Short mmCIF file of C-alpha atoms in Angstrom, two decimals:
data_model
loop_
_atom_site.label_atom_id
_atom_site.label_comp_id
_atom_site.label_asym_id
_atom_site.label_seq_id
_atom_site.Cartn_x
_atom_site.Cartn_y
_atom_site.Cartn_z
CA MET A 1 18.65 56.81 29.51
CA PRO A 2 20.97 58.32 27.25
CA PRO A 3 20.14 61.85 26.27
CA GLU A 4 18.01 62.66 22.94
CA GLY A 5 20.33 63.12 19.99
CA SER A 6 23.46 61.33 21.37
CA PRO A 7 24.75 57.93 19.33
CA PHE A 8 24.07 56.09 22.60
CA ARG A 9 20.00 57.03 22.88
CA LEU A 10 20.53 55.85 18.80
CA LEU A 11 21.43 52.33 19.85
CA TYR A 12 18.96 51.94 22.42
CA ASP A 13 16.65 52.96 20.39
CA LEU A 14 16.98 50.55 17.72
CA GLY A 15 18.26 47.88 19.90
CA CYS A 16 14.65 48.20 21.46
CA ALA A 17 12.88 48.36 18.36
CA PHE A 18 15.21 45.24 17.13
CA ALA A 19 14.45 43.38 19.89
CA ALA A 20 10.18 43.70 19.55
CA ARG A 21 9.75 42.06 16.65
CA LEU A 22 9.55 38.59 17.49
CA GLU A 23 8.85 37.42 13.44
CA LEU A 24 11.85 37.66 11.60
CA ASP A 25 9.92 38.43 8.37
CA GLU A 26 9.28 42.06 11.02
CA LEU A 27 12.80 41.44 11.80
CA ILE A 28 14.91 41.60 8.88
CA PRO A 29 12.96 44.27 6.61
CA LEU A 30 13.37 46.53 9.60
CA VAL A 31 16.70 46.23 10.87
CA VAL A 32 18.44 46.92 6.75
CA ALA A 33 15.89 49.97 6.42
CA LYS A 34 17.69 51.79 10.37
CA CYS A 35 20.83 50.88 9.11
CA ARG A 36 20.22 51.88 5.66
CA GLU A 37 19.18 55.48 7.09
CA VAL A 38 21.52 55.94 9.60
CA LEU A 39 24.50 55.36 7.75
CA GLY A 40 23.32 57.15 4.50
CA ALA A 41 23.97 53.97 2.36
CA GLU A 42 22.46 53.63 -1.19
CA GLY A 43 21.64 49.93 -0.12
CA ALA A 44 21.65 46.93 2.85
CA ALA A 45 21.33 43.52 3.48
CA VAL A 46 21.63 40.72 6.30
CA LEU A 47 22.72 37.50 5.07
CA LEU A 48 21.41 34.30 7.21
CA LEU A 49 23.94 30.83 6.90
CA ASP A 50 22.29 28.40 6.06
CA SER A 51 23.82 25.69 8.04
CA GLU A 52 23.23 22.30 6.45
CA ARG A 53 24.25 23.52 2.42
CA ASN A 54 26.73 25.70 4.12
CA GLN A 55 25.51 28.76 1.83
CA LEU A 56 24.90 32.81 2.65
CA HIS A 57 21.31 33.82 1.70
CA PHE A 58 19.28 37.16 1.45
CA PRO A 59 16.23 37.00 2.74
CA TYR A 60 15.78 40.36 2.47
CA VAL A 61 16.94 43.77 0.97
CA ALA A 62 16.52 47.02 1.08
CA GLU A 63 17.32 48.31 -2.36
CA GLU A 64 16.02 51.92 -3.83
CA ASP A 65 16.75 49.78 -6.99
CA PRO A 66 13.14 47.05 -6.93
CA GLU A 67 14.89 44.16 -9.43
CA VAL A 68 18.17 44.54 -8.07
CA ALA A 69 16.12 43.41 -4.16
CA GLU A 70 14.85 40.53 -6.41
CA SER A 71 17.59 39.26 -7.77
CA LEU A 72 19.41 39.35 -4.75
CA GLY A 73 16.81 37.36 -2.60
CA GLU A 74 17.09 34.71 -5.08
CA LEU A 75 20.85 34.73 -4.74
CA ARG A 76 22.85 31.90 -2.31
CA PHE A 77 26.36 31.72 -2.57
CA PRO A 78 29.23 29.25 -1.49
CA ALA A 79 29.28 30.78 2.90
CA ASP A 80 33.43 30.58 2.63
CA GLN A 81 33.18 32.90 -0.65
CA GLY A 82 33.27 36.71 -1.19
CA ILE A 83 33.58 39.98 1.64
CA ALA A 84 30.92 38.42 3.76
CA GLY A 85 31.84 34.90 3.85
CA ALA A 86 35.97 36.35 5.55
CA VAL A 87 33.78 37.89 7.99
CA LEU A 88 31.50 34.70 8.73
CA ALA A 89 34.47 33.20 9.37
CA SER A 90 37.14 35.68 11.29
CA GLY A 91 34.28 37.21 13.02
CA GLN A 92 35.88 40.51 12.51
CA PRO A 93 34.22 43.45 10.65
CA VAL A 94 35.53 44.89 7.86
CA ARG A 95 35.72 48.80 6.15
CA ILE A 96 36.75 48.68 2.24
CA ASP A 97 36.97 51.62 0.06
CA ASP A 98 36.84 50.20 -3.08
CA VAL A 99 35.96 46.79 -3.38
CA ALA A 100 36.46 45.87 -6.51
CA ALA A 101 40.23 46.15 -5.66
CA ASP A 102 40.08 43.77 -3.03
CA GLY A 103 41.02 40.32 -3.45
CA ARG A 104 37.99 38.43 -1.35
CA PHE A 105 35.60 40.17 -3.86
CA TYR A 106 32.71 37.63 -4.78
CA PRO A 107 32.06 39.65 -8.06
CA ASP A 108 29.34 36.92 -9.46
CA ILE A 109 26.89 39.03 -6.87
CA ASP A 110 27.09 41.81 -8.88
CA ARG A 111 27.09 39.99 -11.52
CA HIS A 112 23.75 38.55 -10.76
CA THR A 113 21.99 42.06 -10.04
CA GLY A 114 23.83 44.51 -12.70
CA LEU A 115 24.37 46.10 -9.12
CA THR A 116 28.13 47.77 -8.80
CA THR A 117 29.27 48.14 -5.77
CA GLY A 118 31.85 50.42 -4.59
CA SER A 119 32.44 50.99 -0.92
CA LEU A 120 30.83 48.22 1.80
CA LEU A 121 30.52 47.78 5.40
CA ALA A 122 30.40 44.02 7.35
CA ALA A 123 30.38 43.31 10.05
CA PRO A 124 28.92 39.57 11.66
CA LEU A 125 26.11 39.05 13.68
CA ALA A 126 27.48 36.98 16.17
CA THR A 127 25.43 35.29 19.29
CA ALA A 128 25.96 33.15 22.00
CA HIS A 129 25.29 29.28 19.75
CA GLY A 130 27.69 30.74 17.18
CA THR A 131 27.72 33.33 14.09
CA VAL A 132 24.47 33.11 11.96
CA GLY A 133 24.92 35.67 9.22
CA VAL A 134 26.30 39.05 7.86
CA ILE A 135 25.20 42.39 7.61
CA GLU A 136 25.63 44.47 4.63
CA VAL A 137 25.79 48.06 3.92
CA VAL A 138 27.35 49.18 0.17
CA ASN A 139 27.38 52.37 -1.83
CA ARG A 140 27.73 55.66 0.62
CA ARG A 141 24.62 57.87 -0.92
CA GLY A 142 26.18 61.06 -2.64
CA GLY A 143 29.23 58.90 -3.16
CA GLY A 144 32.19 58.84 -1.14
CA ALA A 145 33.48 56.35 1.15
CA PHE A 146 31.98 54.67 4.49
CA THR A 147 34.15 56.64 7.84
CA GLN A 148 35.35 54.44 10.66
CA ALA A 149 32.34 55.50 12.84
CA ASP A 150 30.00 54.23 10.49
CA LEU A 151 31.37 51.06 11.00
CA GLU A 152 31.65 51.57 14.53
CA LEU A 153 27.88 52.13 14.67
CA LEU A 154 27.14 49.09 12.46
CA SER A 155 29.02 46.36 14.81
CA ALA A 156 27.28 48.16 17.71
CA LEU A 157 24.27 47.89 15.80
CA ALA A 158 25.53 44.17 14.94
CA ALA A 159 25.04 42.60 18.30
CA SER A 160 21.70 44.27 18.75
CA ILE A 161 20.78 42.29 15.41
CA ALA A 162 22.12 39.45 15.63
CA VAL A 163 20.20 38.62 19.86
CA ALA A 164 17.12 40.15 18.27
CA ILE A 165 17.66 37.18 15.10
CA GLU A 166 18.28 34.71 17.46
CA ASN A 167 15.00 35.67 19.80
CA ALA A 168 13.23 35.48 16.04
CA ARG A 169 14.35 32.32 15.20
CA LEU A 170 13.54 30.50 18.55
CA TRP A 171 10.36 31.38 18.31
CA ALA A 172 9.65 30.33 15.18
CA GLN A 173 10.20 26.65 16.12
CA ILE A 174 8.11 27.08 19.61
CA THR A 175 5.22 28.47 17.06
CA ALA A 176 6.17 26.39 14.08
CA ALA A 177 5.35 23.06 17.73
CA ALA A 178 2.69 24.56 18.70
CA GLN A 179 1.37 24.65 14.88
CA GLY A 180 2.59 21.01 14.24
CA LEU A 181 1.30 19.47 17.42
CA ARG A 182 -2.29 21.89 16.52
CA ALA A 183 -2.35 20.09 12.84
CA GLN A 184 -1.53 16.89 14.14
CA VAL A 185 -3.81 17.28 17.25
CA GLY A 186 -6.91 18.27 14.32
CA VAL A 187 -5.39 14.72 12.95
CA LEU A 188 -6.65 12.58 15.45
CA ARG A 189 -9.72 14.17 16.07
CA ARG A 190 -10.69 13.19 12.71
CA ASP A 191 -9.35 10.08 12.94
CA LEU A 192 -11.37 9.70 16.65
CA ALA A 193 -14.71 10.94 15.00
CA PRO A 194 -16.73 8.17 14.54
CA PRO A 195 -15.81 6.14 11.49
CA GLU A 196 -17.31 6.27 7.91
CA ARG A 197 -14.63 3.28 7.45
CA PHE A 198 -14.21 -0.18 8.83
CA ASP A 199 -11.71 -0.38 11.62
CA ASP A 200 -8.81 -2.88 10.31
CA MET A 201 -9.06 -4.53 7.62
CA ILE A 202 -10.66 -8.12 6.35
CA GLY A 203 -10.14 -10.91 4.13
CA THR A 204 -9.56 -14.55 3.55
CA GLY A 205 -8.82 -16.68 0.40
CA PRO A 206 -6.49 -16.01 -2.01
CA ALA A 207 -7.26 -13.41 -3.70
CA MET A 208 -6.27 -11.61 -0.43
CA ALA A 209 -3.41 -13.40 0.59
CA GLU A 210 -2.11 -12.06 -2.68
CA ALA A 211 -2.43 -8.44 -1.47
CA PHE A 212 -1.33 -8.93 1.98
CA ARG A 213 1.86 -10.14 1.49
CA PRO A 214 3.28 -6.96 -0.27
CA MET A 215 1.86 -5.56 2.28
CA GLU A 216 3.88 -7.20 4.81
CA SER A 217 7.06 -6.29 2.73
CA ALA A 218 6.19 -2.62 1.93
CA ALA A 219 5.93 -1.95 5.67
CA GLY A 220 9.31 -3.12 6.56
CA SER A 221 11.48 -0.73 3.99
CA ALA A 222 10.45 3.54 3.69
CA ILE A 223 9.91 2.99 -0.07
CA ALA A 224 7.14 4.72 -1.64
CA VAL A 225 3.86 2.48 -1.88
CA LEU A 226 0.95 2.87 -4.67
CA VAL A 227 -2.24 1.70 -3.52
CA GLU A 228 -4.48 0.67 -7.05
CA ALA A 229 -7.83 -0.09 -6.02
CA GLU A 230 -11.43 0.76 -7.00
CA THR A 231 -13.21 2.52 -5.20
CA GLY A 232 -14.90 1.76 -1.71
CA THR A 233 -11.55 -1.13 -1.56
CA GLY A 234 -10.23 -0.18 1.26
CA LYS A 235 -7.52 1.91 0.13
CA GLU A 236 -6.66 4.01 3.58
CA LEU A 237 -7.41 0.81 5.70
CA VAL A 238 -4.25 -0.81 3.00
CA ALA A 239 -2.45 2.34 4.10
CA ARG A 240 -2.86 2.64 7.88
CA GLY A 241 -2.21 -1.48 7.78
CA ILE A 242 1.40 -0.78 6.27
CA HIS A 243 1.88 2.61 8.86
CA ARG A 244 1.23 0.48 11.45
CA ALA A 245 3.37 -2.20 10.71
CA SER A 246 6.40 0.03 10.06
CA ALA A 247 9.27 1.51 12.12
CA ARG A 248 7.16 4.76 11.99
CA ALA A 249 4.03 3.60 13.69
CA SER A 250 4.44 5.25 16.47
CA GLU A 251 4.41 8.05 14.97
CA PRO A 252 1.51 10.34 12.93
CA PHE A 253 -0.72 9.07 9.89
CA VAL A 254 -2.27 11.65 7.85
CA ALA A 255 -4.81 11.15 4.99
CA VAL A 256 -5.30 13.79 2.77
CA ASN A 257 -8.74 12.85 -0.89
CA CYS A 258 -6.28 15.17 -3.52
CA ALA A 259 -9.64 14.71 -5.12
CA ALA A 260 -11.24 16.67 -3.01
CA LEU A 261 -10.43 19.74 -2.57
CA PRO A 262 -9.85 22.78 -5.74
CA GLU A 263 -6.03 23.13 -6.40
CA THR A 264 -4.48 26.39 -4.75
CA LEU A 265 -6.70 24.99 -2.10
CA LEU A 266 -5.08 21.28 -1.71
CA GLU A 267 -1.64 23.11 -1.75
CA SER A 268 -2.45 25.09 0.97
CA GLU A 269 -3.37 22.29 3.05
CA LEU A 270 0.02 19.81 1.88
CA PHE A 271 2.84 22.70 1.77
CA GLY A 272 0.81 24.98 3.91
CA HIS A 273 1.27 29.23 3.69
CA ARG A 274 2.74 31.93 5.26
CA ARG A 275 0.29 34.81 6.87
CA GLY A 276 -0.21 37.41 3.74
CA ALA A 277 0.01 34.67 1.19
CA PHE A 278 -3.79 35.44 0.01
CA THR A 279 -7.22 36.52 0.96
CA GLY A 280 -7.98 34.86 4.46
CA ALA A 281 -4.50 33.69 4.97
CA THR A 282 -4.31 36.08 8.04
CA GLN A 283 -1.91 33.68 10.40
CA ASP A 284 0.87 30.82 9.05
CA GLN A 285 -0.10 27.33 8.78
CA ARG A 286 2.00 24.19 8.69
CA GLY A 287 0.85 22.04 5.98
CA LEU A 288 0.05 17.63 6.52
CA PHE A 289 4.06 17.66 5.19
CA GLU A 290 5.40 18.97 8.28
CA ALA A 291 2.01 17.83 10.15
CA ALA A 292 2.98 13.92 9.05
CA SER A 293 6.85 14.53 10.19
CA GLY A 294 8.30 11.51 11.04
CA GLY A 295 5.30 9.39 9.99
CA THR A 296 3.16 8.87 6.83
CA ILE A 297 1.03 10.79 4.36
CA LEU A 298 -1.14 9.11 2.12
CA LEU A 299 -2.40 11.10 -0.82
CA ASP A 300 -5.36 9.52 -1.85
CA GLU A 301 -6.98 9.53 -5.27
CA ILE A 302 -3.59 10.81 -6.28
CA GLY A 303 -4.56 9.76 -10.22
CA ASP A 304 -6.92 13.24 -9.41
CA MET A 305 -4.08 15.74 -8.59
CA PRO A 306 -3.56 18.66 -11.20
CA MET A 307 -0.97 18.64 -13.33
CA ALA A 308 0.91 21.84 -11.51
CA MET A 309 0.70 20.10 -8.44
CA GLN A 310 2.44 16.76 -9.38
CA ALA A 311 4.69 19.23 -10.45
CA LYS A 312 5.37 20.62 -6.43
CA LEU A 313 4.28 17.25 -5.38
CA LEU A 314 7.82 15.74 -7.34
CA ARG A 315 9.73 18.56 -6.05
CA VAL A 316 9.02 17.32 -2.40
CA LEU A 317 9.94 13.86 -3.13
CA GLN A 318 13.02 14.33 -4.83
CA GLU A 319 14.33 17.61 -2.82
CA GLY A 320 12.37 16.07 0.85
CA GLU A 321 11.59 19.91 1.33
CA VAL A 322 8.60 21.81 1.23
CA THR A 323 7.56 25.15 0.17
CA PRO A 324 4.64 26.94 1.93
CA LEU A 325 2.92 29.42 0.19
CA GLY A 326 4.18 33.39 -0.05
CA ASP A 327 7.22 31.60 1.02
CA ARG A 328 10.75 31.50 -0.39
CA GLN A 329 12.39 29.82 2.18
CA ALA A 330 11.99 25.48 2.33
CA ARG A 331 11.95 23.46 4.73
CA LYS A 332 12.91 19.93 5.61
CA VAL A 333 10.33 17.06 5.78
CA ASP A 334 10.81 13.20 6.56
CA VAL A 335 7.14 11.70 5.59
CA ARG A 336 6.66 8.20 4.03
CA VAL A 337 4.64 9.24 1.03
CA ILE A 338 1.48 6.09 0.53
CA SER A 339 -0.33 7.09 -2.48
CA ALA A 340 -3.85 5.68 -3.75
CA THR A 341 -6.15 5.75 -6.96
CA ASN A 342 -8.77 3.97 -8.40
CA ARG A 343 -7.32 5.23 -11.86
CA ASP A 344 -4.88 3.35 -14.11
CA LEU A 345 -1.98 5.89 -13.96
CA THR A 346 -0.28 4.15 -16.56
CA ALA A 347 -3.23 4.88 -19.55
CA GLU A 348 -2.62 8.74 -17.03
CA VAL A 349 0.73 8.94 -18.33
CA ALA A 350 0.02 7.30 -21.89
CA ARG A 351 -2.60 10.00 -22.32
CA ARG A 352 -0.17 12.48 -20.44
CA ALA A 353 -2.80 13.32 -17.71
CA PHE A 354 -0.39 11.94 -15.49
CA ARG A 355 2.94 12.96 -15.35
CA ASN A 356 5.58 10.21 -15.98
CA ALA A 357 8.36 10.85 -13.43
CA LEU A 358 6.40 11.37 -10.75
CA TYR A 359 4.71 7.68 -11.46
CA TYR A 360 7.33 5.90 -11.26
CA GLY A 361 8.67 7.89 -8.19
CA LEU A 362 5.40 7.03 -6.53
CA GLY A 363 4.71 3.89 -7.59
CA ALA A 364 8.47 2.18 -6.75
CA PHE A 365 5.32 -0.78 -4.91
CA PRO A 366 2.72 -1.21 -6.84
CA ILE A 367 -0.19 -3.15 -4.13
CA ASP A 368 -3.57 -4.06 -6.11
CA VAL A 369 -6.24 -5.06 -3.53
CA PRO A 370 -8.83 -7.29 -5.31
CA PRO A 371 -12.63 -5.98 -5.50
CA ARG A 372 -15.46 -7.34 -2.87
CA ARG A 373 -16.64 -9.15 -6.14
CA GLU A 374 -13.47 -11.43 -5.37
CA ARG A 375 -13.51 -11.82 -2.01
CA ARG A 376 -16.97 -13.15 -1.09
CA ALA A 377 -15.90 -15.33 1.44
CA HIS A 378 -15.39 -12.41 4.35
CA MET A 379 -18.67 -10.29 3.16
CA PRO A 380 -20.03 -11.93 6.10
CA GLN A 381 -17.46 -10.81 8.58
CA ARG A 382 -17.55 -7.72 6.88
CA ALA A 383 -21.38 -7.08 7.30
CA HIS A 384 -21.27 -7.74 11.19
CA CYS A 385 -18.49 -5.65 11.85
CA SER A 386 -20.80 -2.64 10.08
CA LEU A 387 -23.56 -3.29 12.56
CA PRO A 388 -22.06 -1.23 15.83
CA ALA A 389 -21.75 1.79 13.44
CA ALA A 390 -25.57 1.33 12.00
CA PRO A 391 -26.89 1.40 14.87
CA GLU A 392 -25.97 4.65 16.28
CA ARG A 393 -27.24 6.54 13.35
CA HIS A 394 -30.84 4.73 13.65
CA ALA A 395 -32.90 3.92 17.12
CA PRO A 396 -33.08 0.01 16.84
CA LYS A 397 -31.05 -2.06 18.54
CA VAL A 398 -30.19 -5.32 16.32
CA PRO A 399 -28.06 -8.22 18.32
CA GLY A 400 -26.64 -9.57 14.42
CA ILE A 401 -27.16 -11.11 11.28
CA ASP A 402 -29.80 -13.97 10.68
CA PRO A 403 -28.06 -17.34 9.89
CA ALA A 404 -29.98 -17.30 6.56
CA ALA A 405 -28.86 -13.78 5.65
CA PRO A 406 -25.12 -14.70 4.88
CA ALA A 407 -25.27 -16.05 1.86
CA ARG A 408 -27.46 -13.41 -0.07
CA LEU A 409 -24.39 -11.15 0.47
CA VAL A 410 -21.74 -13.89 -0.49
CA ARG A 411 -23.48 -13.93 -3.50
CA PHE A 412 -23.86 -10.14 -4.21
CA ASP A 413 -21.44 -9.58 -6.49
CA TRP A 414 -21.19 -5.78 -4.51
CA PRO A 415 -20.10 -3.69 -7.51
CA GLY A 416 -19.88 -0.72 -5.27
CA ASN A 417 -17.35 -2.83 -2.47
CA VAL A 418 -17.60 -1.08 0.90
CA ARG A 419 -19.65 1.22 0.77
CA GLU A 420 -22.13 -0.69 -0.84
CA LEU A 421 -22.20 -3.43 2.00
CA GLN A 422 -21.95 -0.68 4.64
CA ASN A 423 -25.30 1.73 3.06
CA GLU A 424 -26.59 -2.01 2.66
CA ILE A 425 -26.48 -3.04 6.60
CA GLU A 426 -27.37 -0.02 7.18
CA ARG A 427 -30.94 0.03 5.28
CA ALA A 428 -31.57 -3.43 6.89
CA VAL A 429 -31.13 -1.78 10.24
CA ALA A 430 -33.18 0.99 9.75
CA LEU A 431 -36.50 -1.55 8.52
CA VAL A 432 -35.87 -3.85 11.60
CA ALA A 433 -37.23 -3.90 14.59
CA ASP A 434 -35.66 -2.71 18.19
CA GLY A 435 -33.83 -6.41 19.21
CA GLN A 436 -34.67 -8.21 15.93
CA ALA A 437 -31.66 -9.67 14.00
CA ILE A 438 -31.16 -8.99 10.24
CA GLY A 439 -32.76 -11.40 8.45
CA VAL A 440 -33.36 -11.82 4.44
CA ALA A 441 -36.82 -9.93 4.80
CA PRO A 442 -34.90 -6.47 5.70
CA LEU A 443 -32.12 -7.46 2.77
CA SER A 444 -32.84 -4.98 -0.72
CA ALA A 445 -34.07 -6.74 -3.57
CA LYS A 446 -31.02 -7.05 -5.47
CA LEU A 447 -29.32 -9.40 -2.83
CA THR A 448 -32.69 -11.99 -3.60
CA ALA A 449 -31.95 -11.96 -7.75
CA ALA A 450 -28.49 -12.29 -7.08
CA ARG A 451 -27.09 -14.30 -9.60
CA GLY A 452 -31.00 -15.86 -9.61
CA LEU A 453 -31.57 -17.17 -6.03
CA ALA A 454 -34.82 -18.00 -5.25
CA ALA A 455 -35.58 -16.85 -1.45
CA GLU A 456 -34.86 -20.11 0.29
CA GLY A 457 -33.24 -22.15 -2.62
CA PRO A 458 -29.67 -24.31 -2.83
CA VAL A 459 -26.70 -22.83 -4.21
CA ALA A 460 -26.74 -23.03 -8.34
CA ALA A 461 -23.84 -24.99 -9.69
CA PRO A 462 -22.27 -23.47 -11.86
CA PRO A 463 -21.85 -24.11 -15.75
CA PRO A 464 -18.88 -26.04 -16.97
CA SER A 465 -16.65 -23.92 -18.62
CA ALA A 466 -16.82 -22.08 -14.98
CA SER A 467 -13.39 -21.01 -13.60
CA LEU A 468 -11.44 -22.05 -10.04
CA SER A 469 -12.27 -18.96 -8.79
CA GLN A 470 -15.63 -19.10 -9.63
CA LEU A 471 -15.91 -23.04 -7.77
CA ARG A 472 -13.87 -21.62 -4.51
CA GLU A 473 -16.67 -18.70 -4.81
CA ALA A 474 -19.62 -21.84 -4.86
CA ARG A 475 -18.39 -24.43 -2.37
CA THR A 476 -17.74 -20.74 0.12
CA ALA A 477 -21.43 -19.73 -1.00
CA PHE A 478 -22.52 -23.13 0.07
CA GLU A 479 -20.93 -23.98 3.30
CA VAL A 480 -22.41 -20.38 4.38
CA GLN A 481 -25.65 -21.64 3.55
CA PHE A 482 -24.98 -24.93 4.75
CA ILE A 483 -23.32 -24.18 8.36
CA SER A 484 -25.80 -21.86 9.36
CA LYS A 485 -28.67 -23.74 8.38
CA VAL A 486 -27.35 -26.10 10.97
CA LEU A 487 -26.45 -23.57 13.67
CA ALA A 488 -30.37 -22.52 13.00
CA GLU A 489 -31.61 -26.28 13.87
CA HIS A 490 -29.35 -26.58 16.91
CA GLY A 491 -29.75 -23.63 18.47
CA ARG A 492 -26.67 -22.20 17.80
CA ASN A 493 -24.88 -24.22 19.91
CA VAL A 494 -21.82 -24.86 18.76
CA SER A 495 -20.88 -28.26 19.87
CA ARG A 496 -24.24 -30.06 18.99
CA ALA A 497 -23.83 -28.61 15.11
CA ALA A 498 -20.32 -30.01 15.24
CA ARG A 499 -21.06 -33.56 15.97
CA ALA A 500 -23.91 -33.26 13.15
CA LEU A 501 -21.77 -31.56 10.48
CA GLY A 502 -19.20 -34.18 11.21
CA ILE A 503 -16.34 -31.98 11.85
CA SER A 504 -14.50 -30.50 15.93
CA ARG A 505 -15.94 -28.01 18.10
CA VAL A 506 -12.96 -25.97 16.90
CA ALA A 507 -13.11 -26.39 13.53
CA LEU A 508 -16.88 -25.51 13.43
CA GLN A 509 -15.76 -22.06 15.49
CA LYS A 510 -12.68 -21.65 13.16
CA LYS A 511 -15.79 -21.33 9.68
CA MET A 512 -17.73 -18.83 11.88
CA LYS A 513 -15.42 -16.64 12.57
CA GLU A 514 -14.04 -16.62 8.70
CA TYR A 515 -17.37 -16.43 7.40
CA GLY A 516 -18.96 -14.14 10.55
CA LEU A 517 -22.03 -16.23 11.91
CA ARG A 518 -20.84 -15.82 15.57
#
């Protein structure tokens, strides 16, 4: 080990101190502070190369004037300009006693900060993978110029600094990958939890055909999709269906409810945060945009997003990058955005509650999902799909739905959409005995009274002014009731019931599947 007080001992101690820092946020402040102290300079800075933009920037600055440090921290300039650019290109350190007289001087930095640069030392930060930046010290404290020995010392320190920066960057990549995996595992665990929604979209008839066609088209492109639908109609199922049918199907799907989180927490959830960004931020955290990298993010209830957050989201859409809370460096993200709302966003834009530019950014491809009352025919099938989840929350084991019940499900308007139906089935499961099918009795009175329906009466004829959609609904309701009755009369033997109905066995099976009568 070099003797105490020798220049080599100083280099050794500083090299060890730099190598012990594995995070850039800790390493760079230490580097600039030590260089400023050892070389007696008024200021010191590390300039790192942003290779994607071919720019140099100041991730941290040590300056006697805090306002100058803040100004430098916000500054970026082309990597081929200035003395730093020349050092970066040549890979050689320089000492300049009169910066203003040097033709390579980039005066915009002094104009931007109000600083007057007199003398300067600069050395490249070279690694095995290329030069990652430049370290500079400016203006010897007390006046005068830097010496050649000062330049040699800075050059020797630059070698240790470059290795430490390279290690810190590799550590940051490993940490970021681990954080991203943790975020994705969290999302997957949430998806694997007992479902609160139905697993697949179910629907038949003209209304759903009109909805399915644009979904299929949207899946084939990367266009931003806006799902407009009433609460409970399955907006997330639409988004998941588009994701599964797209080229991103093997990548993550992440859903976030923008109405469920306060503004500050929503920003942290979406974009992430750095340690110390706010009280309780004890470690860096990747946001959901980064967790969804390569895949799809669903911004549900986007109409409830605060205006300030709308501006930040718009920047993400325009620039394709996010900036975590407490960080100055943006991060590139490759995420498809699907948004969903139960609000009329055109009306929200008109009353200045939603940003016009964001609406057009999100709503390039709108999809209107019809409410349940416009697709009654598949309500029995939807009810059957909800049965497996219901017994998990109730003791009875229910084998199915009695043929008499589906007609009640078809005729009701379901203003609460899927959630109302799910609650109805859970209520019925709780009321029936173990092993008993759900019949008419455990259904709530609102279903029995729907559209003036008597307990066992026939389907009421529509009024003369009924529309074509009402005629389809009436015909569907009659088919459900009539097929259920014939199946019951023949002990649910499909072959005998088909002969009684005068249709083929295959046709009856198709009807039973369509109406959920299996």
